[in-house]
PDB file of C-alpha atoms in Angstrom:
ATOM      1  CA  UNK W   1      81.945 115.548  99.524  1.00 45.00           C
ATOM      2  CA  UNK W   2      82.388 119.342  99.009  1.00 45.00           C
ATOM      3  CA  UNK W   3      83.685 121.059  96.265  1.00 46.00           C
ATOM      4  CA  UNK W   4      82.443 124.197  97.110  1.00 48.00           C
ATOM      5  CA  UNK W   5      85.990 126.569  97.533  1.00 47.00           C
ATOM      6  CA  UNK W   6      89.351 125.914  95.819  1.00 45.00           C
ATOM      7  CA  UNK W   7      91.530 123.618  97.866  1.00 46.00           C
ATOM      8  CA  UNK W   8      88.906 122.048  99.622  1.00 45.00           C
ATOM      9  CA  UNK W   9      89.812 118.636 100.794  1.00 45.00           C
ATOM     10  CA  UNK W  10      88.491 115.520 101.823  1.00 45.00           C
ATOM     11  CA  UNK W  11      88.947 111.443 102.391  1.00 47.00           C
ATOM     12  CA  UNK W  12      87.582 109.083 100.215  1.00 49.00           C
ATOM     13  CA  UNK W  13      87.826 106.074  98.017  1.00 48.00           C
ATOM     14  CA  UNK W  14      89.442 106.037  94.651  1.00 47.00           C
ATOM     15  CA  UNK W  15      87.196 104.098  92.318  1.00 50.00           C
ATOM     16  CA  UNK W  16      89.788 101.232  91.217  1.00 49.00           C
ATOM     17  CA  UNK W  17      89.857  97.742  91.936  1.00 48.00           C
ATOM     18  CA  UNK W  18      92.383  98.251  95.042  1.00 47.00           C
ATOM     19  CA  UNK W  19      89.058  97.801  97.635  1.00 47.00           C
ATOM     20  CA  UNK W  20      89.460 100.351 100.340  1.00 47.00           C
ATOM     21  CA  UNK W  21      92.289 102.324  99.924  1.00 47.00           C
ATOM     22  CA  UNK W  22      92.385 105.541 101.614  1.00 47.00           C
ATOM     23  CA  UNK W  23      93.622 108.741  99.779  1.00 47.00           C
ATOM     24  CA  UNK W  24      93.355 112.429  99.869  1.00 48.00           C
ATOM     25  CA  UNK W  25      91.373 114.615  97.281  1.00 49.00           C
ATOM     26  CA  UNK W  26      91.940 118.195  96.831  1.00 49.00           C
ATOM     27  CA  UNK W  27      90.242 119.751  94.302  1.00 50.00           C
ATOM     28  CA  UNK W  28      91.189 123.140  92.695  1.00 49.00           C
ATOM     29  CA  UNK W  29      88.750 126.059  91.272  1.00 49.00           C
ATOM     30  CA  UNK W  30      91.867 127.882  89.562  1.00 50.00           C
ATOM     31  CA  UNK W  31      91.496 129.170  86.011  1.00 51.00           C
ATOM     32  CA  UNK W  32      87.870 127.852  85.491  1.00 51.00           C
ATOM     33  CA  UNK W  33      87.656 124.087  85.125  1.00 51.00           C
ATOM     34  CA  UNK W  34      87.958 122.110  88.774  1.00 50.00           C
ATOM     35  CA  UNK W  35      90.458 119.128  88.497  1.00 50.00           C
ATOM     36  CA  UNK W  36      90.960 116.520  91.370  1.00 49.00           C
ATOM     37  CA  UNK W  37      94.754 115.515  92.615  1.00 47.00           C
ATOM     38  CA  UNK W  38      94.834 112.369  94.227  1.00 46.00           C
ATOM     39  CA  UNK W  39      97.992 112.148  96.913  1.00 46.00           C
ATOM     40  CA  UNK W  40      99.540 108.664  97.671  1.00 45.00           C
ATOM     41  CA  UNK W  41      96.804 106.135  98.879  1.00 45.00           C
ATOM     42  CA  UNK W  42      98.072 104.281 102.402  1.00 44.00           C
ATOM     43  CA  UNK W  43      99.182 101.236 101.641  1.00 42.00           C
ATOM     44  CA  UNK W  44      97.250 100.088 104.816  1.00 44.00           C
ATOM     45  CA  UNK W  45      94.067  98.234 103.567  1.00 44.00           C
ATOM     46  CA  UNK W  46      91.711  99.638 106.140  1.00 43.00           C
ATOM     47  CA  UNK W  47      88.790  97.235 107.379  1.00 48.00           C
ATOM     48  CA  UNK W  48      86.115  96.561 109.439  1.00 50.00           C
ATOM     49  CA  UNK W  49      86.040  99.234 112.261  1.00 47.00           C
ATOM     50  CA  UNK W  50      89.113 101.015 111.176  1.00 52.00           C
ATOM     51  CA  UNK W  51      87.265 102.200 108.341  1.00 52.00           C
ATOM     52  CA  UNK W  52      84.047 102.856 110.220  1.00 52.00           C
ATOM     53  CA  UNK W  53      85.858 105.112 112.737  1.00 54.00           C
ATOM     54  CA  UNK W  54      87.739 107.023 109.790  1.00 56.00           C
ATOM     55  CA  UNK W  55      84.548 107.535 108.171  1.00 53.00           C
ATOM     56  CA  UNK W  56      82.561 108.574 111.226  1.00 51.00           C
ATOM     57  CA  UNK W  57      85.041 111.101 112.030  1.00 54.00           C
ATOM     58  CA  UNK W  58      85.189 111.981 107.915  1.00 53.00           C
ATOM     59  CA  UNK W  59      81.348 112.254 108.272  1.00 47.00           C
ATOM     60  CA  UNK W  60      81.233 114.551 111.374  1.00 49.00           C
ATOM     61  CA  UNK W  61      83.701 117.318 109.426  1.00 52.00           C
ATOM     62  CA  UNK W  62      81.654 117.478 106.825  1.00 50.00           C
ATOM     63  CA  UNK W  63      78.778 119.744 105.910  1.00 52.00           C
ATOM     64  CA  UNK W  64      74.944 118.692 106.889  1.00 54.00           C
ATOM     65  CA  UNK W  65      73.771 118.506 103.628  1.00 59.00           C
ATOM     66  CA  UNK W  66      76.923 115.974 102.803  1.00 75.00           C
ATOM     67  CA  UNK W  67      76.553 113.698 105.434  1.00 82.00           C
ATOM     68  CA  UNK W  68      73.049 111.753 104.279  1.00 85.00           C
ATOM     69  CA  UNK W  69      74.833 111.103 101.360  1.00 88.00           C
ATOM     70  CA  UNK W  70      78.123 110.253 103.103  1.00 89.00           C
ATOM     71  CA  UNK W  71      76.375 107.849 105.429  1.00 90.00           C
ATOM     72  CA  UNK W  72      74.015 106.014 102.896  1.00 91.00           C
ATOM     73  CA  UNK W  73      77.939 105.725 100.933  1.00 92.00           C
ATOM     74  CA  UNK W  74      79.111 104.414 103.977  1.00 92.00           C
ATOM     75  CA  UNK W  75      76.672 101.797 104.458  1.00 92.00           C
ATOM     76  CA  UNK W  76      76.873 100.261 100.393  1.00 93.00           C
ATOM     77  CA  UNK W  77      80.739 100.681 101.244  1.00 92.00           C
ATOM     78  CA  UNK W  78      80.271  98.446 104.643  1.00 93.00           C
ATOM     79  CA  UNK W  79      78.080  96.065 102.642  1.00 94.00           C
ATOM     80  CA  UNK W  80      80.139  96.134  99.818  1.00 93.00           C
ATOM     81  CA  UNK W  81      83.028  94.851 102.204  1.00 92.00           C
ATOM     82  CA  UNK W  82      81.262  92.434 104.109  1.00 93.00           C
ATOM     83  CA  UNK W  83      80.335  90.694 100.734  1.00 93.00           C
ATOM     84  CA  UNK W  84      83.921  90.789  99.951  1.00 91.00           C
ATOM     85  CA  UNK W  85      84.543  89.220 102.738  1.00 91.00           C
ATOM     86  CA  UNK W  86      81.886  86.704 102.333  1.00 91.00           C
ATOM     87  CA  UNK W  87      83.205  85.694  99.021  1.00 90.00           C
ATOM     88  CA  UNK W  88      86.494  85.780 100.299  1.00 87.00           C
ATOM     89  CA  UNK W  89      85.743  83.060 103.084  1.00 87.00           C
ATOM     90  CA  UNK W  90      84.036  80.636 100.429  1.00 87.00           C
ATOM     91  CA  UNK W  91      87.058  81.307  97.972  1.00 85.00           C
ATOM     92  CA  UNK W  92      89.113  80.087 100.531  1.00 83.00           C
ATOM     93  CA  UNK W  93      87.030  77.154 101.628  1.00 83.00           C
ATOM     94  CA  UNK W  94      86.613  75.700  98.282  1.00 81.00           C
ATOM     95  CA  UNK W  95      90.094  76.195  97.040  1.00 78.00           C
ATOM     96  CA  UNK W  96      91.156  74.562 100.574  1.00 76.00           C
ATOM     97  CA  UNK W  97      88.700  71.867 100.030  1.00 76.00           C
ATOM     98  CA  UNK W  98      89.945  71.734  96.679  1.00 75.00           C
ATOM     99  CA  UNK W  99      93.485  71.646  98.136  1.00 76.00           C
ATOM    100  CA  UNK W 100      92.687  68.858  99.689  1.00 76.00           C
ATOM    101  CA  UNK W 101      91.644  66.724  97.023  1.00 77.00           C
ATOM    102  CA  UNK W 102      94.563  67.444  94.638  1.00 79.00           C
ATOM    103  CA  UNK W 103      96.936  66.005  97.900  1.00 81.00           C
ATOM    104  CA  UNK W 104      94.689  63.488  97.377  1.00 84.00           C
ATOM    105  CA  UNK W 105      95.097  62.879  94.334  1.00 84.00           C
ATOM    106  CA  UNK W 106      98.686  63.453  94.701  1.00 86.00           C
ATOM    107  CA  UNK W 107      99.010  60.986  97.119  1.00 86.00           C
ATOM    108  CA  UNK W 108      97.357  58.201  95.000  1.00 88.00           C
ATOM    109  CA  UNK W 109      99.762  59.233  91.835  1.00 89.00           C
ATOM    110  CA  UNK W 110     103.157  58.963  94.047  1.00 90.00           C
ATOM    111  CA  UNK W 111     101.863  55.459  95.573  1.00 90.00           C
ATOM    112  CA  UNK W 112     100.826  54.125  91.800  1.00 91.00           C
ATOM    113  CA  UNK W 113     104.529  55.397  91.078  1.00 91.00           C
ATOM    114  CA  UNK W 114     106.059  53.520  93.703  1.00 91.00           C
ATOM    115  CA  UNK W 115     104.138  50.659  92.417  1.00 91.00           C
ATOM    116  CA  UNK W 116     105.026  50.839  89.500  1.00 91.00           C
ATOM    117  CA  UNK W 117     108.726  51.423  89.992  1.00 91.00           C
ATOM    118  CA  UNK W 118     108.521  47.883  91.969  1.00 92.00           C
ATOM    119  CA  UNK W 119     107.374  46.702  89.007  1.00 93.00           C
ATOM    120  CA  UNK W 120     109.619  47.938  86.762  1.00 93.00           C
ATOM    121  CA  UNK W 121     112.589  46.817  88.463  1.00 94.00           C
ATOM    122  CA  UNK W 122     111.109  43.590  88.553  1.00 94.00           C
ATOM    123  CA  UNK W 123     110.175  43.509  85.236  1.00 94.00           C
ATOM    124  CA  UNK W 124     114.151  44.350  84.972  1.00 94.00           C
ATOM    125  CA  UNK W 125     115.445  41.758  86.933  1.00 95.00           C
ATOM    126  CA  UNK W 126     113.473  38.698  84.928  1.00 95.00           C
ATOM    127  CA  UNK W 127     114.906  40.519  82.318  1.00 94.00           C
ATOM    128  CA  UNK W 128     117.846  40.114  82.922  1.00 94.00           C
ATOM    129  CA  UNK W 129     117.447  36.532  84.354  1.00 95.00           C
ATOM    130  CA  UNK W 130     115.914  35.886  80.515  1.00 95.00           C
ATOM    131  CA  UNK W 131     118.723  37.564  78.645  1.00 95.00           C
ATOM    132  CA  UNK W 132     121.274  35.305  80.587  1.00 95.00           C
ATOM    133  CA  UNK W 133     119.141  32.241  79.610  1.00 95.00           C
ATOM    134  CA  UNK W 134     118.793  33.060  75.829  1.00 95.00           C
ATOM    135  CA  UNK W 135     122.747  33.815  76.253  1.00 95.00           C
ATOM    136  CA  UNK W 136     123.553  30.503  77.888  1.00 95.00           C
ATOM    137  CA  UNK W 137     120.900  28.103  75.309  1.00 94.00           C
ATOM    138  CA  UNK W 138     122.952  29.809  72.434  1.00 94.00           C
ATOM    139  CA  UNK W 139     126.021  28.624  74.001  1.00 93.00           C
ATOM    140  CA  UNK W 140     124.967  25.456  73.983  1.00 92.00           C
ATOM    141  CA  UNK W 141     123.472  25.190  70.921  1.00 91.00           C
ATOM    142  CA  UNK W 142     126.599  26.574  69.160  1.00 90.00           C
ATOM    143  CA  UNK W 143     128.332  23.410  70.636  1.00 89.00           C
ATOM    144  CA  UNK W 144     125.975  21.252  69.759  1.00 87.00           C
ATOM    145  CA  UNK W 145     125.631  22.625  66.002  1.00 84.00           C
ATOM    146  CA  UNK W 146     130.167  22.122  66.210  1.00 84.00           C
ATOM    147  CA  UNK W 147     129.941  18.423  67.697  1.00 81.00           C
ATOM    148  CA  UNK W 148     126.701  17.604  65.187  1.00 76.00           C
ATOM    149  CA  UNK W 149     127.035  19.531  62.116  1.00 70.00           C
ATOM    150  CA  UNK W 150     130.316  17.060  60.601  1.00 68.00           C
ATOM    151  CA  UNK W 151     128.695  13.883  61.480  1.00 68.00           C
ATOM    152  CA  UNK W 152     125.400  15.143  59.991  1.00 62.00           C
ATOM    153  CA  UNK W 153     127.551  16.099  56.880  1.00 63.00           C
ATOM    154  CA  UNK W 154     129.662  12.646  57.057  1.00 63.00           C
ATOM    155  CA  UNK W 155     126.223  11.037  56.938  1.00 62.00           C
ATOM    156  CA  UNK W 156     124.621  13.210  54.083  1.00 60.00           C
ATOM    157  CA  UNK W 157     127.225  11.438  51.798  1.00 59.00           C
ATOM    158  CA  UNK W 158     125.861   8.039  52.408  1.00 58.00           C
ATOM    159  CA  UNK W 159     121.954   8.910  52.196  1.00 58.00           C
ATOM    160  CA  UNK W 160     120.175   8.872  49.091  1.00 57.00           C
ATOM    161  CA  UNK W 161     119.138  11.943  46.965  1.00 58.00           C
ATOM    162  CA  UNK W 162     115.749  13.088  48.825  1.00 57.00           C
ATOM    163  CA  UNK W 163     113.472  15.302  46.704  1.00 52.00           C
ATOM    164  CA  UNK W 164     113.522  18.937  46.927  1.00 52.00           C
ATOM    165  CA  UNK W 165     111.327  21.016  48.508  1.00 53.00           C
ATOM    166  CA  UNK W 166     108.511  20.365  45.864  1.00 54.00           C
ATOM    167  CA  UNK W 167     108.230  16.988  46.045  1.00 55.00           C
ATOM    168  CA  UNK W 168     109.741  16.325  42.506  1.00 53.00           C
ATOM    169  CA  UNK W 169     113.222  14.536  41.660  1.00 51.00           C
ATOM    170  CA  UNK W 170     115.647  16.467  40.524  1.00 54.00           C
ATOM    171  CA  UNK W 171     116.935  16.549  36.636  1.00 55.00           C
ATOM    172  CA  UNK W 172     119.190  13.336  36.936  1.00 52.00           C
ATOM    173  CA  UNK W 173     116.920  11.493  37.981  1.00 54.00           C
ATOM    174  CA  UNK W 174     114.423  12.486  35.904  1.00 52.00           C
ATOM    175  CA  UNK W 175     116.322  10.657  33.386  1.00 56.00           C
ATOM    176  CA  UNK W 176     116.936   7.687  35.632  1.00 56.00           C
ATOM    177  CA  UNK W 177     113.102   7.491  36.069  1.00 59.00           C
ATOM    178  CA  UNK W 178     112.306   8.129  32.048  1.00 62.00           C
ATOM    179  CA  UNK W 179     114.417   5.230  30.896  1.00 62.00           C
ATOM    180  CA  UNK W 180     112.779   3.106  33.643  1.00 66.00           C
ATOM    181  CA  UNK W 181     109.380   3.969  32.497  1.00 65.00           C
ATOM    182  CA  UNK W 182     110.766   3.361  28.989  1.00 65.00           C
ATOM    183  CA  UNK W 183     111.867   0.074  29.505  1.00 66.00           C
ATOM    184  CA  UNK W 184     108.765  -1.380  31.657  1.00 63.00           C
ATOM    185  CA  UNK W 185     106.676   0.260  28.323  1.00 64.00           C
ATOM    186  CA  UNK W 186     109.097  -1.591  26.128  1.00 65.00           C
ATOM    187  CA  UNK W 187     107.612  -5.187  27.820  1.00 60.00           C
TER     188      UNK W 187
END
């Protein structure tokens, strides 16, 4: 890389996270302090021996002092890539393998949910079949309560008083039962 005159140019890498694209230097010596213009980087990502030819023929313009260093750059570059590309390939193997087990699991979740669909509409239909049922005993217990209730109540008239719910007689005959008690005392 020389930066020995003004407007001396060369090819390169920008030091960014966009891997290998190629740009243009051109570094200026005017008014004291050197500054570095970077032109548009080719959008083309440039691999494997496309890069290794560019470079070679990058190397070969370049000054003998330069191209040790340009070379031994070259090589971290090419290793640098081939990692990448190592990476890349078990990226793309696991997430693929991964892939595959989320169509797996997938595939079990839309066959539970067909399942269980079935089952729902099932579960609907006896339902249904149970609300009709409950519909249809009511029915017929209202007509049984209409043809029982007035004989039940006809009845009621001719039964004796029962107790109430306690067990104990209500007030009348309380008094009924005192002036029994009272007379059997009496003899």
């Amino acid at each position: 890389m020389s930066r020995n005159g003004s407007n001396a140019s060369y090819r390169g890498f920008r030091p960014d996270n966009n891997d290998t694209h190629e740009f243009i230097a051109v570094t200026d010596n005017i008014g004291g302090g050197q500054t570095q213009h970077y032109a548009q980087p080719n959008m083309q990502r440039s691999s494997g021996v496309q890069a290794e030819e560019s470079e070679a023929s990058s190397v070969s313009e370049m000054p003998s002092g330069d191209s040790s260093h340009r070379r031994a750059e070259l090589k971290a570059r090419r290793k640098l890539t081939e990692a990448k590309a190592r990476l890349h390939a078990r990226v793309q193997e696991r997430s693929g393998r991964r892939l595959h087990g989320h169509a797996e699991n997938i595939n079990y979740l839309v066959t539970a949910a067909k399942q269980d669909s079935e089952q729902m509409q099932l579960l609907r239909r006896e339902n249904a079949t149970l609300k009709n049922d409950i519909i249809e005993l009511r029915r017929k217990y209202d007509t049984l309560k209409q043809q029982v209730v007035p004989s039940v109540r006809k009845n009621r008239s001719d039964m004796p008083r029962q107790p109430n719910s306690v067990g104990l007689p209500r007030e009348h005959e309380w008094q009924a039962t005192e002036s029994q008690t009272a007379s059997r005392m009496a003899r």
